[in-house]
XYZ file of C-alpha atoms in Angstrom:
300
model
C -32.776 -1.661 10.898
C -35.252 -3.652 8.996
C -38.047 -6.067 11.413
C -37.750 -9.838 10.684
C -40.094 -12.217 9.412
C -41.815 -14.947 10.965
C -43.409 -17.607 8.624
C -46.093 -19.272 11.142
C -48.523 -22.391 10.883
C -52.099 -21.082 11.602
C -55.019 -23.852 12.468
C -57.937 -22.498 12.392
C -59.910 -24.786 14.744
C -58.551 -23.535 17.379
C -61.310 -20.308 18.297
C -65.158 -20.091 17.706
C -65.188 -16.618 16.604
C -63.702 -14.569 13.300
C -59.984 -13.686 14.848
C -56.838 -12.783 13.497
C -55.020 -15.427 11.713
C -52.015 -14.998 14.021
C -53.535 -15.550 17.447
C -54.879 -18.981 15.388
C -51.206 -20.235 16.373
C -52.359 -23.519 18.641
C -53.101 -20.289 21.031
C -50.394 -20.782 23.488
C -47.705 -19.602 20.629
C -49.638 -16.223 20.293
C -49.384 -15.621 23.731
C -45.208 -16.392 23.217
C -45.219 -13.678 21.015
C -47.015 -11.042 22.564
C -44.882 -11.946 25.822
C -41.523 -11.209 24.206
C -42.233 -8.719 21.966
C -40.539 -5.817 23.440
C -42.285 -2.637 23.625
C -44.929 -4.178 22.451
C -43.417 -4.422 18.509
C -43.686 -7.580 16.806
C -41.605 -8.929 13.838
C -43.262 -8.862 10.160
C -45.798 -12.010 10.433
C -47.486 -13.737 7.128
C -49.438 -17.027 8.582
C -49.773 -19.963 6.597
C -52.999 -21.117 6.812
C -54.552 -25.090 5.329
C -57.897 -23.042 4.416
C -56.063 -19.898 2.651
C -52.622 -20.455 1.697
C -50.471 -17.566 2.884
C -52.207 -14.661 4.149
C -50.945 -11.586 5.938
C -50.832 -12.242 9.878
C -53.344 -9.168 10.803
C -56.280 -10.438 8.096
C -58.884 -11.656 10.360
C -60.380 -14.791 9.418
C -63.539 -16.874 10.515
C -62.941 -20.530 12.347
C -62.287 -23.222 10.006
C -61.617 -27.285 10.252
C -59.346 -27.713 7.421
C -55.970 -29.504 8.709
C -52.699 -29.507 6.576
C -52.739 -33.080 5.432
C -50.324 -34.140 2.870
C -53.039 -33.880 -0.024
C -53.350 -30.367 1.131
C -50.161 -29.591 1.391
C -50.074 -30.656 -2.556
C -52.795 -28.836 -3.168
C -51.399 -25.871 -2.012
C -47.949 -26.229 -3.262
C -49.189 -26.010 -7.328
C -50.416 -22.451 -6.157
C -47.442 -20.899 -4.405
C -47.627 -18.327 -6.701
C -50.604 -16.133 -6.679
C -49.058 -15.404 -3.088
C -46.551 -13.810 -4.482
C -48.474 -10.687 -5.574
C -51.202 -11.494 -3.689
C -49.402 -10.757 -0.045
C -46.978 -7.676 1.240
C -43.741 -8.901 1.694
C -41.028 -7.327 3.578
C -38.552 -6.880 0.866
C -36.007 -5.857 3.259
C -36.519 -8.455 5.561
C -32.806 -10.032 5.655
C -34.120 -12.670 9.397
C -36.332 -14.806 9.046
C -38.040 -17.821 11.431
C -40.215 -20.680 9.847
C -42.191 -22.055 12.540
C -44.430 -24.837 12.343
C -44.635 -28.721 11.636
C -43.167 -30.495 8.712
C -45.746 -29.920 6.366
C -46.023 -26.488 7.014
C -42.376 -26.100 6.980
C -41.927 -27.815 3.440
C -44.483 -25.197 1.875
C -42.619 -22.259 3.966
C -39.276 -23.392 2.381
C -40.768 -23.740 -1.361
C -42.468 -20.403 -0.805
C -38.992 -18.581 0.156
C -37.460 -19.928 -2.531
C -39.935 -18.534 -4.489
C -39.880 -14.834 -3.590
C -36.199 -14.900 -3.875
C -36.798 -15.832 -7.472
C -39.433 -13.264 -7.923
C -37.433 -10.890 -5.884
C -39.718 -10.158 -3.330
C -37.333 -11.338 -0.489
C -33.161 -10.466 -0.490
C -30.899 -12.872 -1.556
C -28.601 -12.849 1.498
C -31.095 -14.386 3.846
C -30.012 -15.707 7.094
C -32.858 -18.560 7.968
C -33.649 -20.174 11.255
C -36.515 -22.964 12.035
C -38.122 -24.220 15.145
C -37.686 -28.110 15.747
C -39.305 -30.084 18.284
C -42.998 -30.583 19.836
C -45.027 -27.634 20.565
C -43.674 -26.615 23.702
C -39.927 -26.415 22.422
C -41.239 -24.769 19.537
C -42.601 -22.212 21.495
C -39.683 -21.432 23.683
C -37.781 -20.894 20.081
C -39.800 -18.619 18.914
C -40.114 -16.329 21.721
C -36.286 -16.414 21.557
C -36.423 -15.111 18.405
C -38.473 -12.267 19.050
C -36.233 -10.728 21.834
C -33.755 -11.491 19.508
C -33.545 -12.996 16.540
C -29.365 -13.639 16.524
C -30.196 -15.870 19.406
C -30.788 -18.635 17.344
C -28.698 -20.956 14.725
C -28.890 -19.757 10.822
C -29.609 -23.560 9.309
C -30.242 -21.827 5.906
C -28.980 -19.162 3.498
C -31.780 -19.285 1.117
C -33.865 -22.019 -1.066
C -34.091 -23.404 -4.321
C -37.452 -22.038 -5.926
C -38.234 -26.577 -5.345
C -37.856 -25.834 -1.827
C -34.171 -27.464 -1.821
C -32.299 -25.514 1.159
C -29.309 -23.158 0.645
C -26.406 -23.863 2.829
C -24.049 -21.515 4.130
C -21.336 -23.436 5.084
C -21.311 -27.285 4.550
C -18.569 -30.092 3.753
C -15.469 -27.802 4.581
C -16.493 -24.962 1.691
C -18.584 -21.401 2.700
C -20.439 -19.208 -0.542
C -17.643 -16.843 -1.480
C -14.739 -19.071 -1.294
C -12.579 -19.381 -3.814
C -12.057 -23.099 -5.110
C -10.076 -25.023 -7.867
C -11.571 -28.037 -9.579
C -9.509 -31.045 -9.920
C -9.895 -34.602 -11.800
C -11.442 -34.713 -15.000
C -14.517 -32.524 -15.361
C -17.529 -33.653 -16.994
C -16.727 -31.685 -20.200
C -13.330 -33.560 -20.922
C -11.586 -30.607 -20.133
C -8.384 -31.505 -17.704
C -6.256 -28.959 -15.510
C -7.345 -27.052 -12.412
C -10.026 -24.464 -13.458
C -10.981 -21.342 -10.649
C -14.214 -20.620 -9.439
C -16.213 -18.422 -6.996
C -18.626 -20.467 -4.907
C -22.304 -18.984 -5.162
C -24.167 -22.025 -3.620
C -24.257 -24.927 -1.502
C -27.108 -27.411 -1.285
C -27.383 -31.342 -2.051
C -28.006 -32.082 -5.277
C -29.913 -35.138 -6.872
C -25.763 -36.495 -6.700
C -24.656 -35.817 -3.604
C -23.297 -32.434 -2.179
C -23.425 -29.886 -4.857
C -21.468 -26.085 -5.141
C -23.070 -23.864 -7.673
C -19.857 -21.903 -8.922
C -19.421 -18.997 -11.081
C -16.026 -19.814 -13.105
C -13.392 -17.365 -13.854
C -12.562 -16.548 -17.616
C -9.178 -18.424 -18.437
C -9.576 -18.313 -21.604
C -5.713 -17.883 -23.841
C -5.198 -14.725 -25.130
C -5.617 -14.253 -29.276
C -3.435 -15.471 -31.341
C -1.822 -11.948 -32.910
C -1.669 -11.251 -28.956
C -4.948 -9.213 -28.393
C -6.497 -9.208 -25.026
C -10.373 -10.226 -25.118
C -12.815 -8.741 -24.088
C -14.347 -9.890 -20.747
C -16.493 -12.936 -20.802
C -19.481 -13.392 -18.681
C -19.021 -15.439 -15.875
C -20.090 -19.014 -16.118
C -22.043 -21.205 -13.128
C -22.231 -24.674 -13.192
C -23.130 -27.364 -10.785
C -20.150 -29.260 -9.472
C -20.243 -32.184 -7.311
C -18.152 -30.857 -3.935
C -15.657 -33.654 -4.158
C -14.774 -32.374 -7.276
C -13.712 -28.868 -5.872
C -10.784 -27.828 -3.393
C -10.341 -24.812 -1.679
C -7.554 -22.156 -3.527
C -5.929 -19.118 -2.253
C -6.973 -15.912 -3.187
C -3.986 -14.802 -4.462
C -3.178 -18.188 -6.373
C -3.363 -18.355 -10.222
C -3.217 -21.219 -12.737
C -2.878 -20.792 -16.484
C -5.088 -20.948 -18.867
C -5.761 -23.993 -20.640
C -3.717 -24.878 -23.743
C -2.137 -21.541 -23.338
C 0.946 -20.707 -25.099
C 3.213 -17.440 -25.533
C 3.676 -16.935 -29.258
C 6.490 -14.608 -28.898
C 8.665 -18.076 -27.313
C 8.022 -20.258 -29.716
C 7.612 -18.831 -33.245
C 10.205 -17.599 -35.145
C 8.927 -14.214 -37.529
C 7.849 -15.392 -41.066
C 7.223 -13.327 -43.766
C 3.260 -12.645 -43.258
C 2.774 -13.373 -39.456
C 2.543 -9.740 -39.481
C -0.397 -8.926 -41.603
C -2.225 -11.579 -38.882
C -0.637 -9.526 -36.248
C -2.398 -6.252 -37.416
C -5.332 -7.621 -38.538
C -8.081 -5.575 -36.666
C -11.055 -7.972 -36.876
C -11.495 -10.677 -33.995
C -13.507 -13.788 -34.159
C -14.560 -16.463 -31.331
C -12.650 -18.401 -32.980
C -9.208 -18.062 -33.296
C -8.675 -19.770 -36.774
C -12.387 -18.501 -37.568
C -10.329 -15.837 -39.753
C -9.224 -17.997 -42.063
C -11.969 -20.146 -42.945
C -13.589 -19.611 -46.027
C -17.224 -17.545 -45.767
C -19.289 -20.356 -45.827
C -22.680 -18.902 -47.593
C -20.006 -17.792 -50.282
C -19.653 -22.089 -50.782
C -22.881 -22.708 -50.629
C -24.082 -19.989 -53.241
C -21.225 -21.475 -56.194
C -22.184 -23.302 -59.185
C -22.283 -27.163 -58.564
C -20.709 -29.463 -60.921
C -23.057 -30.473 -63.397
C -22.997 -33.564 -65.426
C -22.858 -33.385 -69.338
């Protein structure tokens, strides 16, 4: 079973003597962990630090008076990645605990985000982060060292912007299976199925990033296609509603050739024709370079 992480503010001002960065904690939260780590084993720790970005929780550092102002914290936040080589990661880390104020916090999330892009972290992360002053803080984080189940995932994940991944929000969880309904932003009308991947709130609202399934109509001389790759998009949650699995719609503009034509002489040389196109009247349009290379009218 793989340790969790803990993502932890470090100040620096805190000692008068080189020390390392994780007993720079405001002290008292050090002492947290060491008192309920059991056995003695502590969780993976990277410190985030106002003086050196993140750095690995063992690398001993000297005292510093640098606090995490928000200039800092934008100072910091343009160079998110050279820690993404430049510190061990526990890829296999699936738990992990931010803990720390606001601005610490913020960085914490964009940096996540960031090593799931890269990834240096899993993608099925279960998140938790401490809330309150110091002393509730610390309470929380010594709960999640005995164990780390004891407290609430808030977050499945971030946006590489530090936007939080939700795991279940506004009556929708990632995996469900929805149907759109309304008119959709690309004119297209009729339920269409989807697979949710994310949830988070968008620039709009509540957003679910969904991978759609392929409902494309079948050829015209009755060929199946071949698969198409799956295709997310951003959709505003009160555009989405949640489908059984079992439950199918038909494709768009679908229709059944075999019900409504009658056989004409030459449907059947489409019917065998072997080549396929994207398009399904792309095999009868003239070759377009052949157009472009004949003689133009000239005047006399």
């Amino acid at each position: 079973m793989s340790k969790p992480l803990i993502l932890m503010a470090c100040s620096g001002t805190k000692l008068g003597q080189p020390a390392p960065a994780q007993d720079l904690y405001q002290g008292v939260m050090w002492q947290s962990l060491r008192a309920n780590a059991p056995d003695g084993q502590l969780p993976h720790i990277v410190v985030l630090s106002a003086m050196h970005g993140f750095i690995p929780g063992s690398k001993v550092v000297e005292p510093y008076d640098k606090f995490m102002t928000p200039v800092r914290a934008r100072e910091l936040e343009f160079d998110l990645e050279q820690f993404i080589e430049s510190v061990e990661w526990p890829e296999d880390a699936t738990r992990i605990l931010l803990a720390g104020g606001g601005h610490y916090r913020y960085l914490m999330r964009r940096m996540v985000g960031e090593l799931i892009r890269a990834g240096k972290l899993a993608g099925d992360l279960e998140i938790s982060e401490v809330t309150g002053g110091i002393g509730l803080q610390r309470s929380q984080v010594g709960r999640f060292v005995r164990d780390p189940s004891s407290l609430p995932i808030v977050h499945a994940g971030y946006h590489p912007n530090g936007t939080p991944l939700l795991r279940e929000a506004w009556g929708l969880r990632v995996g469900n299976r929805v149907r759109t309904k309304g008119l959709m932003a690309s004119g297209k009308t009729g339920a269409r199925f989807a697979r949710v991947e994310e949830l988070f709130m968008g620039p709009s609202g509540p957003t679910a990033s969904v991978e759609f399934e392929d409902d494309r109509p079948p050829l015209a001389n009755g060929k199946v296609r071949e698969p198409h790759p799956s295709r997310g998009a951003w959709v505003g949650v009160g555009m989405l509603a949640r489908a059984p699995e079992g439950q199918e719609v038909a494709p768009l503009h679908s229709v059944d050739p075999a019900r409504i034509w009658k056989r004409i002489p030459g449907l059947e040389l489409l019917a065998n024709f072997d080549g396929e196109a994207n398009d399904e009247m792309g095999l009868l349009i003239p070759d377009e370079a052949v157009e472009y290379e004949a003689e133009s009218p000239r005047m006399h």
